[in-house]
XYZ file of C-alpha atoms in Angstrom:
323
model
C 0.000 0.000 0.000
C 2.944 2.334 0.683
C 3.898 2.030 -2.987
C 0.431 3.182 -4.011
C 0.491 6.000 -1.468
C 3.708 7.192 -3.073
C 1.942 7.282 -6.418
C -0.896 9.304 -4.894
C 1.620 11.686 -3.303
C 3.248 12.106 -6.711
C -0.181 12.871 -8.153
C -0.704 15.592 -5.539
C 2.729 17.056 -6.263
C 2.216 17.048 -10.035
C -1.205 18.666 -9.701
C -0.018 21.313 -7.234
C -2.204 20.032 -4.407
C 0.443 19.857 -1.684
C -0.471 23.235 -0.233
C -4.102 22.312 0.329
C -5.369 21.506 3.803
C -6.075 17.900 4.756
C -9.784 18.188 3.996
C -9.207 19.553 0.500
C -6.692 16.789 -0.165
C -9.241 14.295 1.063
C -11.721 15.618 -1.501
C -9.237 14.721 -4.223
C -8.712 11.219 -2.885
C -11.424 9.447 -4.863
C -10.002 10.631 -8.146
C -6.341 10.206 -7.172
C -6.635 6.685 -5.873
C -8.683 5.609 -8.910
C -5.784 6.595 -11.111
C -3.077 5.228 -8.791
C -4.599 1.768 -8.417
C -6.236 1.409 -11.815
C -3.657 -1.134 -13.118
C -4.764 -3.577 -10.396
C -8.288 -3.727 -11.763
C -10.108 -4.240 -14.993
C -9.450 -0.967 -16.768
C -12.095 -1.702 -19.373
C -14.656 -0.425 -16.838
C -13.222 3.070 -17.186
C -14.066 3.201 -20.865
C -17.808 3.173 -20.429
C -20.045 5.636 -18.632
C -22.533 4.044 -16.281
C -26.099 5.338 -16.315
C -28.715 4.186 -13.845
C -31.914 2.586 -15.069
C -34.977 4.855 -15.241
C -37.532 4.592 -12.456
C -40.430 2.588 -13.992
C -43.304 4.605 -12.489
C -41.866 7.940 -13.589
C -41.126 6.647 -17.073
C -44.627 5.145 -17.404
C -46.218 8.460 -16.414
C -44.062 10.434 -18.871
C -44.864 7.950 -21.663
C -48.574 8.205 -20.894
C -48.428 11.986 -20.976
C -46.523 11.902 -24.235
C -49.188 9.675 -25.803
C -51.933 12.069 -24.686
C -49.992 14.987 -26.191
C -49.636 13.202 -29.518
C -53.299 12.249 -29.609
C -54.650 15.658 -28.600
C -51.884 17.723 -30.216
C -51.778 19.787 -27.015
C -48.501 21.716 -26.963
C -48.630 22.349 -23.197
C -48.962 18.651 -22.431
C -46.183 17.901 -24.908
C -43.890 20.410 -23.197
C -44.599 18.779 -19.830
C -43.843 15.297 -21.214
C -40.526 16.522 -22.619
C -39.743 18.135 -19.266
C -40.411 14.876 -17.427
C -38.211 12.925 -19.848
C -35.467 15.443 -19.106
C -35.829 14.947 -15.352
C -35.767 11.165 -15.747
C -32.546 11.219 -17.778
C -30.999 13.715 -15.376
C -31.675 11.376 -12.437
C -30.061 8.553 -14.447
C -26.905 10.659 -14.793
C -27.306 11.244 -18.536
C -27.158 15.028 -18.633
C -26.617 15.201 -22.402
C -29.910 13.463 -23.133
C -31.674 15.319 -20.327
C -30.626 18.669 -21.781
C -31.942 17.611 -25.177
C -35.392 16.995 -23.677
C -35.322 20.221 -21.655
C -34.513 22.260 -24.747
C -37.419 20.663 -26.635
C -39.712 21.648 -23.791
C -38.166 25.130 -23.693
C -38.889 25.734 -27.372
C -42.585 25.152 -26.772
C -42.861 27.072 -23.511
C -40.980 30.159 -24.725
C -43.351 30.378 -27.680
C -46.286 30.492 -25.227
C -44.942 33.442 -23.214
C -44.359 33.920 -19.486
C -45.541 31.153 -17.172
C -44.572 29.401 -13.924
C -43.536 26.326 -15.903
C -41.157 28.422 -17.997
C -39.492 29.771 -14.834
C -39.276 26.231 -13.459
C -37.623 25.022 -16.649
C -35.094 27.866 -16.668
C -34.099 26.790 -13.145
C -33.742 23.156 -14.192
C -31.584 24.031 -17.209
C -29.461 26.370 -15.090
C -28.811 23.456 -12.726
C -27.707 21.190 -15.585
C -25.386 23.917 -16.859
C -24.072 24.336 -13.313
C -23.226 20.638 -13.161
C -21.477 20.934 -16.537
C -19.509 23.962 -15.316
C -20.898 26.412 -17.893
C -20.953 29.646 -15.903
C -22.187 31.892 -18.729
C -25.171 29.621 -19.364
C -25.976 29.352 -15.670
C -26.112 33.135 -15.392
C -28.053 33.510 -18.652
C -30.840 31.107 -17.673
C -30.930 32.362 -14.080
C -31.289 35.954 -15.274
C -34.138 34.939 -17.600
C -35.806 33.037 -14.782
C -35.646 35.974 -12.373
C -37.105 38.332 -14.995
C -40.052 36.048 -15.766
C -40.678 35.266 -12.083
C -40.889 38.990 -11.307
C -43.210 39.636 -14.261
C -45.662 36.929 -13.169
C -45.142 37.784 -9.484
C -44.085 34.250 -8.534
C -42.187 34.302 -5.257
C -42.029 30.512 -5.290
C -39.973 30.363 -8.474
C -38.087 33.600 -7.856
C -36.523 32.012 -4.805
C -35.284 29.073 -6.894
C -33.140 31.379 -8.989
C -31.859 33.372 -6.025
C -30.845 30.041 -4.552
C -28.866 29.230 -7.702
C -26.969 32.532 -7.466
C -26.145 31.777 -3.843
C -25.001 28.269 -4.820
C -22.478 29.706 -7.267
C -20.708 31.502 -4.434
C -21.285 28.920 -1.692
C -20.437 25.683 -3.455
C -19.135 26.060 -7.016
C -18.343 22.647 -8.483
C -14.818 21.571 -9.427
C -14.999 23.246 -12.846
C -16.555 26.508 -11.675
C -14.017 26.855 -8.867
C -11.556 27.883 -11.574
C -13.677 30.824 -12.744
C -15.558 31.970 -9.642
C -13.950 33.627 -6.668
C -15.616 32.802 -3.384
C -17.614 35.789 -2.159
C -19.251 35.013 1.124
C -20.986 38.380 1.346
C -22.690 37.899 -2.037
C -23.668 34.382 -1.071
C -25.154 35.483 2.238
C -27.014 38.318 0.493
C -28.885 35.890 -1.761
C -29.414 33.352 1.019
C -30.998 36.057 3.178
C -33.319 36.986 0.288
C -34.308 33.345 -0.012
C -34.932 33.143 3.735
C -37.167 36.227 3.700
C -39.332 34.767 0.941
C -39.423 31.321 2.578
C -40.709 32.842 5.829
C -43.304 34.907 3.938
C -44.522 31.759 2.184
C -44.383 29.771 5.448
C -42.585 27.077 3.452
C -40.814 24.704 5.839
C -39.023 22.776 3.106
C -37.702 25.962 1.543
C -36.520 27.098 4.976
C -34.720 23.754 5.388
C -33.130 24.038 1.922
C -31.858 27.495 2.799
C -30.547 26.262 6.138
C -28.452 23.722 4.191
C -26.986 26.440 2.009
C -26.116 28.557 5.019
C -24.467 25.549 6.658
C -22.247 25.127 3.614
C -21.345 28.810 3.657
C -20.645 28.807 7.386
C -18.487 25.720 6.990
C -16.454 26.692 3.918
C -16.156 30.468 4.265
C -16.789 31.437 7.890
C -15.169 28.273 9.332
C -17.849 28.144 12.007
C -18.086 24.441 12.870
C -20.800 24.759 15.521
C -23.110 26.935 13.436
C -22.679 24.763 10.328
C -23.598 21.569 12.188
C -26.529 23.321 13.849
C -27.937 24.470 10.502
C -27.561 21.023 8.931
C -29.184 19.241 11.856
C -32.034 21.768 11.801
C -32.608 21.021 8.104
C -32.443 17.269 8.716
C -35.073 17.573 11.459
C -37.503 19.236 9.031
C -36.844 16.636 6.334
C -37.415 13.842 8.859
C -40.699 15.415 9.930
C -41.961 15.630 6.348
C -40.273 12.369 5.285
C -38.401 14.005 2.393
C -36.394 10.990 1.269
C -33.905 12.593 -1.110
C -33.308 15.535 1.198
C -32.632 13.198 4.138
C -30.032 11.347 2.076
C -28.317 14.533 0.952
C -28.083 16.107 4.415
C -26.960 12.845 6.031
C -24.070 12.499 3.580
C -23.122 16.134 4.147
C -23.113 15.631 7.916
C -20.945 12.543 7.461
C -18.495 14.529 5.350
C -18.350 17.314 7.919
C -17.573 14.863 10.719
C -14.827 13.297 8.596
C -13.318 16.745 8.259
C -13.680 17.335 12.019
C -11.795 14.065 12.616
C -14.803 12.316 14.141
C -15.131 9.215 11.910
C -17.378 7.347 14.363
C -20.029 10.068 14.038
C -19.444 10.224 10.284
C -20.163 6.491 10.051
C -23.544 6.976 11.755
C -24.658 9.460 9.115
C -23.262 7.759 6.022
C -24.870 4.460 7.018
C -28.102 6.346 7.706
C -28.011 7.798 4.190
C -27.208 4.403 2.702
C -30.061 2.751 4.614
C -32.600 5.394 3.541
C -31.438 5.028 -0.053
C -31.673 1.235 -0.128
C -34.963 0.973 1.782
C -36.871 3.375 -0.457
C -36.186 1.840 -3.861
C -34.502 5.006 -5.147
C -32.473 4.943 -8.327
C -30.901 8.382 -8.709
C -27.422 9.139 -9.997
C -26.652 11.955 -7.581
C -27.444 9.894 -4.475
C -25.641 6.742 -5.595
C -22.558 8.703 -6.586
C -22.534 10.792 -3.425
C -22.817 7.790 -1.094
C -19.864 6.094 -2.795
C -17.870 9.323 -2.540
C -18.425 9.777 1.203
C -17.881 6.089 1.979
C -14.543 6.382 0.191
C -13.618 9.413 2.289
C -14.631 7.606 5.484
C -12.618 4.460 4.720
C -9.596 6.527 3.710
C -9.857 8.432 6.988
C -9.945 5.152 8.934
C -7.170 3.675 6.730
C -9.262 0.820 5.374
C -7.635 1.070 1.974
C -9.348 -1.813 0.186
C -12.831 -0.499 1.004
C -11.695 3.048 0.237
C -10.566 2.076 -3.225
C -13.641 -0.051 -3.925
C -15.945 2.908 -3.240
C -13.650 5.399 -4.991
C -13.677 3.236 -8.110
C -17.477 3.059 -8.124
C -17.692 6.827 -7.624
C -15.224 7.436 -10.440
C -17.194 5.210 -12.840
C -20.213 7.481 -12.382
C -18.134 10.522 -13.291
C -16.379 9.344 -16.432
C -16.605 12.138 -18.933
């Protein structure tokens, strides 16, 4: 194992990662170890992207809606069917196909003028572009969404786009980190706007979502461990009360990751196994949850120096992120 660790250390040196703190280096572990140990495994796996299977009920509903649209020639129903196909492919991890469906839906909805569904679609496309690291497109669709939301006086959808702007500054993905400078004041500005609207709407789930964002900001930019954990646990309590399955998984994995960073692996294990249990017991088949669980398990096993399990989970995570 020491030989492989030397390879990983070389990777960090070559990539200029030696000056990062231990947590940041840990974030790079899944990718680094996949490369370092790849010769020991069947490399043919790395040549093929893995997509999850579609959820049967969701696909059946989208197909049914699509058939109705064809039979009635109703453009609004057709736009909704395309939108649902986009969401299904996005949850499978196939963002190229999902974007294709979203753009078909967009063509119809834009021709119909301002509507809540148009604002919703702008937000969905902005999220796909965010995941692809296309900053200009994220800002373009978010700006359009805010304009339409204000024109139709939709606080519900306005907050979605404010949340996206906050996300850019709170948690830019690996690609966007190269083009966006962290600005905690801008992030907090948009998060406070979201919070104001959430309270006005008396929307508990929106309040919980915003609490998550603030936890991330407090953790990464204000370095306030206590406040970050408090915000995340507050959000988890709301999701538990309303039985929001996906949200419970997401917050549990985030709590596990935080505890790994705080050098408390025993607490991290409680939350990652909680997320895994919720995922497996609810017959969920979503790319982002599967990938995230593998990622955090890999971090946990690396922290506890269980190298075989660390690599096994890192490899699975890496397979989901082959470009």
